[in-house]
Amino acid sequence: MADGLEELDAATCWRLAGGVAVGRIGFQVDGRPMVLPINHLIDDESIVFLTGDGAKWTAAVLRRPVVFEADDWSPSHRSGWSVLVHGQAHAVTEGPRLERLRALELEPWVGPDGRHHWIRIRPEVVTGRFVRSQG
């Protein structure tokens, strides 16, 4: 870690991403990048979250490529980590996976009204890094 960056293995990435309450999902809407905060859970090495009708749900129904990002920082120590999960959004609408997700304790921060669609990000690439000041 001579330059202050350390690459994280996949297991560490999943552990860290699951340890924070909020991450961000990035995707395209009408040809423009969109990044939105989501509260999420890790389920079977995938990101899952609830949403209502709208851009995130449309991206999942159309199985669009997305990126999920989670991080944590300590300004006083000038250190932190960041995890990126590149994958495809999937609408979870039926079957055993939907029943399992419904049993999870995930409550949308904005309230449950209208937030009844489960989305799963099926990972393709998982990367992360730990950053520490060299000064």
Short mmCIF file of N, CA and C in Angstrom, two decimals:
data_model
loop_
_atom_site.label_atom_id
_atom_site.label_comp_id
_atom_site.label_asym_id
_atom_site.label_seq_id
_atom_site.Cartn_x
_atom_site.Cartn_y
_atom_site.Cartn_z
N MET A 1 0.83 -1.18 0.00
CA MET A 1 0.00 0.00 0.00
C MET A 1 0.88 1.25 0.00
N ALA A 2 1.88 1.25 -0.84
CA ALA A 2 2.82 2.37 -0.90
C ALA A 2 2.15 3.67 -1.30
N ASP A 3 1.13 3.60 -2.16
CA ASP A 3 0.46 4.81 -2.61
C ASP A 3 -0.76 5.17 -1.78
N GLY A 4 -1.00 4.44 -0.70
CA GLY A 4 -2.16 4.73 0.16
C GLY A 4 -3.42 4.01 -0.25
N LEU A 5 -3.38 3.19 -1.30
CA LEU A 5 -4.54 2.43 -1.76
C LEU A 5 -4.29 0.94 -1.60
N GLU A 6 -5.27 0.24 -1.07
CA GLU A 6 -5.20 -1.21 -0.94
C GLU A 6 -6.43 -1.81 -1.60
N GLU A 7 -6.24 -2.72 -2.54
CA GLU A 7 -7.36 -3.41 -3.17
C GLU A 7 -7.97 -4.39 -2.17
N LEU A 8 -9.30 -4.47 -2.15
CA LEU A 8 -10.01 -5.37 -1.24
C LEU A 8 -10.49 -6.60 -1.98
N ASP A 9 -10.47 -7.75 -1.31
CA ASP A 9 -11.00 -8.97 -1.93
C ASP A 9 -12.53 -8.94 -1.87
N ALA A 10 -13.15 -9.82 -2.65
CA ALA A 10 -14.61 -9.82 -2.78
C ALA A 10 -15.31 -10.06 -1.44
N ALA A 11 -14.79 -10.98 -0.63
CA ALA A 11 -15.43 -11.26 0.67
C ALA A 11 -15.43 -10.02 1.56
N THR A 12 -14.34 -9.28 1.56
CA THR A 12 -14.27 -8.05 2.35
C THR A 12 -15.23 -7.00 1.79
N CYS A 13 -15.31 -6.92 0.47
CA CYS A 13 -16.24 -5.97 -0.15
C CYS A 13 -17.68 -6.25 0.28
N TRP A 14 -18.10 -7.51 0.24
CA TRP A 14 -19.47 -7.85 0.63
C TRP A 14 -19.72 -7.54 2.11
N ARG A 15 -18.74 -7.85 2.95
CA ARG A 15 -18.89 -7.58 4.39
C ARG A 15 -19.03 -6.07 4.64
N LEU A 16 -18.19 -5.27 4.01
CA LEU A 16 -18.26 -3.83 4.22
C LEU A 16 -19.55 -3.23 3.66
N ALA A 17 -19.93 -3.63 2.45
CA ALA A 17 -21.16 -3.10 1.84
C ALA A 17 -22.39 -3.46 2.68
N GLY A 18 -22.37 -4.61 3.30
CA GLY A 18 -23.49 -5.02 4.15
C GLY A 18 -23.49 -4.35 5.50
N GLY A 19 -22.41 -3.68 5.85
CA GLY A 19 -22.29 -3.06 7.16
C GLY A 19 -22.72 -1.61 7.21
N VAL A 20 -23.11 -1.03 6.08
CA VAL A 20 -23.59 0.35 6.06
C VAL A 20 -25.06 0.35 5.66
N ALA A 21 -25.79 1.31 6.19
CA ALA A 21 -27.23 1.35 5.96
C ALA A 21 -27.61 1.91 4.59
N VAL A 22 -26.77 2.77 4.04
CA VAL A 22 -27.12 3.44 2.79
C VAL A 22 -25.98 3.30 1.78
N GLY A 23 -26.36 2.99 0.57
CA GLY A 23 -25.44 2.99 -0.56
C GLY A 23 -26.06 3.84 -1.66
N ARG A 24 -25.46 3.79 -2.83
CA ARG A 24 -25.98 4.54 -3.96
C ARG A 24 -26.07 3.63 -5.17
N ILE A 25 -27.10 3.85 -5.97
CA ILE A 25 -27.25 3.11 -7.21
C ILE A 25 -27.13 4.10 -8.36
N GLY A 26 -26.33 3.72 -9.36
CA GLY A 26 -26.16 4.56 -10.53
C GLY A 26 -26.65 3.82 -11.77
N PHE A 27 -27.31 4.55 -12.65
CA PHE A 27 -27.84 3.98 -13.89
C PHE A 27 -28.18 5.13 -14.83
N GLN A 28 -28.55 4.81 -16.04
CA GLN A 28 -28.90 5.85 -17.00
C GLN A 28 -30.40 6.01 -17.11
N VAL A 29 -30.82 7.27 -17.20
CA VAL A 29 -32.22 7.62 -17.44
C VAL A 29 -32.23 8.60 -18.60
N ASP A 30 -32.88 8.23 -19.68
CA ASP A 30 -32.93 9.08 -20.88
C ASP A 30 -31.54 9.51 -21.34
N GLY A 31 -30.58 8.57 -21.27
CA GLY A 31 -29.24 8.82 -21.75
C GLY A 31 -28.36 9.63 -20.81
N ARG A 32 -28.85 9.94 -19.61
CA ARG A 32 -28.07 10.71 -18.64
C ARG A 32 -27.82 9.88 -17.39
N PRO A 33 -26.64 10.06 -16.78
CA PRO A 33 -26.38 9.31 -15.54
C PRO A 33 -27.25 9.81 -14.38
N MET A 34 -27.69 8.86 -13.57
CA MET A 34 -28.50 9.15 -12.39
C MET A 34 -27.89 8.37 -11.23
N VAL A 35 -27.71 9.00 -10.10
CA VAL A 35 -27.21 8.34 -8.90
C VAL A 35 -28.17 8.68 -7.76
N LEU A 36 -28.69 7.63 -7.10
CA LEU A 36 -29.67 7.83 -6.04
C LEU A 36 -29.29 7.00 -4.81
N PRO A 37 -29.55 7.53 -3.62
CA PRO A 37 -29.28 6.76 -2.40
C PRO A 37 -30.34 5.69 -2.21
N ILE A 38 -29.92 4.55 -1.66
CA ILE A 38 -30.86 3.48 -1.32
C ILE A 38 -30.43 2.86 0.00
N ASN A 39 -31.42 2.46 0.80
CA ASN A 39 -31.07 1.58 1.92
C ASN A 39 -31.25 0.16 1.39
N HIS A 40 -30.35 -0.71 1.76
CA HIS A 40 -30.21 -1.99 1.08
C HIS A 40 -29.83 -3.09 2.08
N LEU A 41 -29.85 -4.30 1.57
CA LEU A 41 -29.33 -5.47 2.28
C LEU A 41 -28.51 -6.30 1.30
N ILE A 42 -27.67 -7.14 1.86
CA ILE A 42 -26.94 -8.11 1.04
C ILE A 42 -27.67 -9.44 1.19
N ASP A 43 -27.99 -10.06 0.07
CA ASP A 43 -28.67 -11.35 0.08
C ASP A 43 -27.99 -12.25 -0.96
N ASP A 44 -27.34 -13.29 -0.48
CA ASP A 44 -26.72 -14.26 -1.38
C ASP A 44 -25.78 -13.58 -2.38
N GLU A 45 -24.88 -12.73 -1.85
CA GLU A 45 -23.92 -11.97 -2.66
C GLU A 45 -24.60 -11.20 -3.79
N SER A 46 -25.70 -10.54 -3.45
CA SER A 46 -26.32 -9.58 -4.35
C SER A 46 -26.90 -8.46 -3.48
N ILE A 47 -27.08 -7.31 -4.09
CA ILE A 47 -27.67 -6.16 -3.42
C ILE A 47 -29.17 -6.24 -3.64
N VAL A 48 -29.96 -6.07 -2.57
CA VAL A 48 -31.40 -6.04 -2.71
C VAL A 48 -31.95 -4.81 -2.01
N PHE A 49 -33.03 -4.26 -2.57
CA PHE A 49 -33.67 -3.10 -1.96
C PHE A 49 -35.10 -2.99 -2.45
N LEU A 50 -35.88 -2.20 -1.74
CA LEU A 50 -37.26 -1.93 -2.10
C LEU A 50 -37.36 -0.57 -2.78
N THR A 51 -38.27 -0.46 -3.73
CA THR A 51 -38.52 0.82 -4.39
C THR A 51 -39.98 0.90 -4.83
N GLY A 52 -40.39 2.06 -5.21
CA GLY A 52 -41.72 2.25 -5.76
C GLY A 52 -41.64 2.30 -7.28
N ASP A 53 -42.76 2.70 -7.89
CA ASP A 53 -42.75 2.90 -9.33
C ASP A 53 -41.80 4.05 -9.64
N GLY A 54 -41.12 3.99 -10.75
CA GLY A 54 -40.21 5.07 -11.12
C GLY A 54 -38.99 4.55 -11.84
N ALA A 55 -37.95 5.38 -11.87
CA ALA A 55 -36.76 5.09 -12.69
C ALA A 55 -36.04 3.83 -12.26
N LYS A 56 -35.89 3.60 -10.94
CA LYS A 56 -35.18 2.39 -10.49
C LYS A 56 -35.97 1.14 -10.87
N TRP A 57 -37.28 1.18 -10.70
CA TRP A 57 -38.11 0.04 -11.05
C TRP A 57 -38.06 -0.22 -12.56
N THR A 58 -38.13 0.82 -13.35
CA THR A 58 -38.04 0.68 -14.80
C THR A 58 -36.71 0.05 -15.20
N ALA A 59 -35.62 0.51 -14.59
CA ALA A 59 -34.30 -0.06 -14.89
C ALA A 59 -34.28 -1.56 -14.59
N ALA A 60 -34.93 -1.96 -13.49
CA ALA A 60 -34.94 -3.38 -13.12
C ALA A 60 -35.81 -4.20 -14.07
N VAL A 61 -36.98 -3.69 -14.41
CA VAL A 61 -37.87 -4.41 -15.32
C VAL A 61 -37.20 -4.62 -16.67
N LEU A 62 -36.42 -3.62 -17.10
CA LEU A 62 -35.72 -3.70 -18.39
C LEU A 62 -34.35 -4.36 -18.27
N ARG A 63 -33.99 -4.78 -17.03
CA ARG A 63 -32.71 -5.44 -16.75
C ARG A 63 -31.52 -4.61 -17.25
N ARG A 64 -31.53 -3.36 -16.88
CA ARG A 64 -30.48 -2.44 -17.28
C ARG A 64 -29.21 -2.63 -16.45
N PRO A 65 -28.06 -2.28 -17.01
CA PRO A 65 -26.83 -2.29 -16.22
C PRO A 65 -26.88 -1.18 -15.16
N VAL A 66 -26.37 -1.49 -14.00
CA VAL A 66 -26.34 -0.53 -12.89
C VAL A 66 -25.01 -0.67 -12.16
N VAL A 67 -24.72 0.29 -11.32
CA VAL A 67 -23.59 0.21 -10.42
C VAL A 67 -24.09 0.58 -9.04
N PHE A 68 -23.63 -0.16 -8.05
CA PHE A 68 -23.94 0.13 -6.64
C PHE A 68 -22.63 0.55 -5.99
N GLU A 69 -22.70 1.57 -5.14
CA GLU A 69 -21.52 2.04 -4.44
C GLU A 69 -21.87 2.23 -2.97
N ALA A 70 -20.96 1.76 -2.11
CA ALA A 70 -21.07 1.98 -0.66
C ALA A 70 -19.70 2.40 -0.17
N ASP A 71 -19.67 3.22 0.87
CA ASP A 71 -18.38 3.67 1.39
C ASP A 71 -18.52 4.10 2.84
N ASP A 72 -17.40 4.32 3.46
CA ASP A 72 -17.34 4.88 4.80
C ASP A 72 -15.99 5.57 4.94
N TRP A 73 -16.00 6.72 5.63
CA TRP A 73 -14.79 7.54 5.72
C TRP A 73 -14.60 8.05 7.13
N SER A 74 -13.35 8.26 7.50
CA SER A 74 -12.98 8.89 8.76
C SER A 74 -12.12 10.11 8.44
N PRO A 75 -12.71 11.29 8.38
CA PRO A 75 -11.93 12.48 8.05
C PRO A 75 -10.77 12.72 9.03
N SER A 76 -10.97 12.41 10.30
CA SER A 76 -9.91 12.64 11.27
C SER A 76 -8.71 11.72 11.05
N HIS A 77 -8.96 10.52 10.53
CA HIS A 77 -7.86 9.58 10.24
C HIS A 77 -7.44 9.64 8.77
N ARG A 78 -8.19 10.39 7.98
CA ARG A 78 -7.94 10.49 6.54
C ARG A 78 -7.84 9.11 5.91
N SER A 79 -8.85 8.29 6.24
CA SER A 79 -8.89 6.94 5.70
C SER A 79 -10.34 6.54 5.46
N GLY A 80 -10.50 5.51 4.67
CA GLY A 80 -11.84 5.01 4.40
C GLY A 80 -11.80 3.91 3.36
N TRP A 81 -12.98 3.47 2.97
CA TRP A 81 -13.08 2.42 1.97
C TRP A 81 -14.22 2.73 1.02
N SER A 82 -14.19 2.10 -0.12
CA SER A 82 -15.24 2.24 -1.12
C SER A 82 -15.39 0.90 -1.83
N VAL A 83 -16.63 0.51 -2.06
CA VAL A 83 -16.95 -0.74 -2.76
C VAL A 83 -17.85 -0.42 -3.94
N LEU A 84 -17.54 -1.00 -5.09
CA LEU A 84 -18.37 -0.88 -6.29
C LEU A 84 -18.84 -2.26 -6.72
N VAL A 85 -20.12 -2.37 -7.03
CA VAL A 85 -20.69 -3.61 -7.56
C VAL A 85 -21.33 -3.25 -8.90
N HIS A 86 -20.72 -3.71 -9.98
CA HIS A 86 -21.29 -3.53 -11.31
C HIS A 86 -22.14 -4.75 -11.61
N GLY A 87 -23.32 -4.52 -12.15
CA GLY A 87 -24.18 -5.65 -12.47
C GLY A 87 -25.41 -5.24 -13.23
N GLN A 88 -26.41 -6.07 -13.11
CA GLN A 88 -27.66 -5.86 -13.82
C GLN A 88 -28.80 -5.86 -12.81
N ALA A 89 -29.70 -4.90 -12.96
CA ALA A 89 -30.86 -4.81 -12.07
C ALA A 89 -31.92 -5.80 -12.53
N HIS A 90 -32.52 -6.49 -11.57
CA HIS A 90 -33.58 -7.46 -11.85
C HIS A 90 -34.77 -7.19 -10.94
N ALA A 91 -35.94 -7.19 -11.52
CA ALA A 91 -37.16 -7.10 -10.73
C ALA A 91 -37.45 -8.48 -10.16
N VAL A 92 -37.68 -8.55 -8.85
CA VAL A 92 -38.03 -9.82 -8.21
C VAL A 92 -39.53 -9.77 -7.97
N THR A 93 -40.28 -10.54 -8.76
CA THR A 93 -41.74 -10.44 -8.72
C THR A 93 -42.45 -11.70 -8.28
N GLU A 94 -41.74 -12.82 -8.20
CA GLU A 94 -42.41 -14.06 -7.80
C GLU A 94 -41.39 -15.10 -7.37
N GLY A 95 -41.91 -16.18 -6.83
CA GLY A 95 -41.08 -17.33 -6.51
C GLY A 95 -40.47 -17.31 -5.13
N PRO A 96 -39.64 -18.31 -4.85
CA PRO A 96 -39.03 -18.46 -3.53
C PRO A 96 -38.14 -17.28 -3.13
N ARG A 97 -37.46 -16.67 -4.11
CA ARG A 97 -36.60 -15.53 -3.78
C ARG A 97 -37.45 -14.37 -3.26
N LEU A 98 -38.58 -14.10 -3.88
CA LEU A 98 -39.45 -13.02 -3.41
C LEU A 98 -39.94 -13.31 -2.00
N GLU A 99 -40.32 -14.54 -1.72
CA GLU A 99 -40.77 -14.89 -0.37
C GLU A 99 -39.64 -14.69 0.65
N ARG A 100 -38.43 -15.07 0.27
CA ARG A 100 -37.29 -14.88 1.17
C ARG A 100 -37.03 -13.39 1.41
N LEU A 101 -37.10 -12.58 0.35
CA LEU A 101 -36.86 -11.15 0.51
C LEU A 101 -37.92 -10.50 1.39
N ARG A 102 -39.17 -10.92 1.22
CA ARG A 102 -40.24 -10.36 2.06
C ARG A 102 -40.02 -10.67 3.54
N ALA A 103 -39.31 -11.74 3.83
CA ALA A 103 -39.05 -12.11 5.23
C ALA A 103 -37.89 -11.30 5.83
N LEU A 104 -37.12 -10.63 4.99
CA LEU A 104 -36.01 -9.82 5.49
C LEU A 104 -36.54 -8.56 6.16
N GLU A 105 -35.76 -8.05 7.07
CA GLU A 105 -36.17 -6.84 7.78
C GLU A 105 -35.56 -5.61 7.12
N LEU A 106 -36.16 -5.22 6.02
CA LEU A 106 -35.74 -4.00 5.32
C LEU A 106 -36.94 -3.08 5.24
N GLU A 107 -36.83 -1.94 5.87
CA GLU A 107 -37.90 -0.96 5.84
C GLU A 107 -37.38 0.30 5.15
N PRO A 108 -38.02 0.69 4.05
CA PRO A 108 -37.57 1.91 3.37
C PRO A 108 -37.61 3.10 4.32
N TRP A 109 -36.62 3.94 4.23
CA TRP A 109 -36.54 5.10 5.12
C TRP A 109 -37.64 6.11 4.84
N VAL A 110 -38.11 6.15 3.61
CA VAL A 110 -39.15 7.12 3.26
C VAL A 110 -40.54 6.58 3.58
N GLY A 111 -40.61 5.43 4.20
CA GLY A 111 -41.89 4.83 4.55
C GLY A 111 -42.29 3.77 3.54
N PRO A 112 -43.09 2.83 3.97
CA PRO A 112 -43.43 1.71 3.11
C PRO A 112 -44.46 2.02 2.03
N ASP A 113 -45.15 3.15 2.13
CA ASP A 113 -46.19 3.46 1.14
C ASP A 113 -45.61 3.52 -0.27
N GLY A 114 -46.07 2.64 -1.12
CA GLY A 114 -45.64 2.63 -2.51
C GLY A 114 -44.30 1.98 -2.76
N ARG A 115 -43.59 1.59 -1.72
CA ARG A 115 -42.27 0.97 -1.88
C ARG A 115 -42.44 -0.55 -1.69
N HIS A 116 -42.98 -1.18 -2.69
CA HIS A 116 -43.27 -2.61 -2.56
C HIS A 116 -42.60 -3.46 -3.65
N HIS A 117 -41.80 -2.83 -4.49
CA HIS A 117 -41.09 -3.57 -5.54
C HIS A 117 -39.69 -3.93 -5.06
N TRP A 118 -39.36 -5.21 -5.10
CA TRP A 118 -38.01 -5.66 -4.75
C TRP A 118 -37.14 -5.66 -6.00
N ILE A 119 -35.94 -5.12 -5.85
CA ILE A 119 -34.95 -5.14 -6.92
C ILE A 119 -33.71 -5.86 -6.41
N ARG A 120 -33.16 -6.69 -7.26
CA ARG A 120 -31.91 -7.41 -6.96
C ARG A 120 -30.89 -6.98 -7.99
N ILE A 121 -29.70 -6.61 -7.52
CA ILE A 121 -28.60 -6.33 -8.43
C ILE A 121 -27.76 -7.60 -8.51
N ARG A 122 -27.80 -8.22 -9.67
CA ARG A 122 -27.00 -9.43 -9.90
C ARG A 122 -25.59 -8.97 -10.26
N PRO A 123 -24.61 -9.27 -9.39
CA PRO A 123 -23.26 -8.73 -9.60
C PRO A 123 -22.53 -9.40 -10.75
N GLU A 124 -21.76 -8.59 -11.47
CA GLU A 124 -20.87 -9.09 -12.50
C GLU A 124 -19.41 -8.82 -12.10
N VAL A 125 -19.16 -7.65 -11.52
CA VAL A 125 -17.82 -7.28 -11.06
C VAL A 125 -17.96 -6.61 -9.70
N VAL A 126 -17.17 -7.07 -8.74
CA VAL A 126 -17.15 -6.51 -7.39
C VAL A 126 -15.73 -6.06 -7.09
N THR A 127 -15.56 -4.77 -6.81
CA THR A 127 -14.23 -4.24 -6.49
C THR A 127 -14.34 -3.32 -5.27
N GLY A 128 -13.21 -3.16 -4.63
CA GLY A 128 -13.17 -2.24 -3.49
C GLY A 128 -11.76 -1.84 -3.19
N ARG A 129 -11.65 -0.72 -2.46
CA ARG A 129 -10.34 -0.28 -2.04
C ARG A 129 -10.42 0.42 -0.69
N PHE A 130 -9.35 0.27 0.02
CA PHE A 130 -9.15 0.95 1.29
C PHE A 130 -8.16 2.07 1.02
N VAL A 131 -8.45 3.26 1.51
CA VAL A 131 -7.62 4.43 1.27
C VAL A 131 -7.10 4.93 2.62
N ARG A 132 -5.81 5.19 2.68
CA ARG A 132 -5.20 5.74 3.88
C ARG A 132 -4.21 6.83 3.48
N SER A 133 -4.27 7.95 4.19
CA SER A 133 -3.35 9.05 3.92
C SER A 133 -1.93 8.60 4.19
N GLN A 134 -1.04 9.05 3.34
CA GLN A 134 0.38 8.74 3.51
C GLN A 134 1.10 9.86 4.26
N GLY A 135 0.35 10.92 4.64
CA GLY A 135 0.96 12.07 5.27
C GLY A 135 0.94 12.12 6.75
#
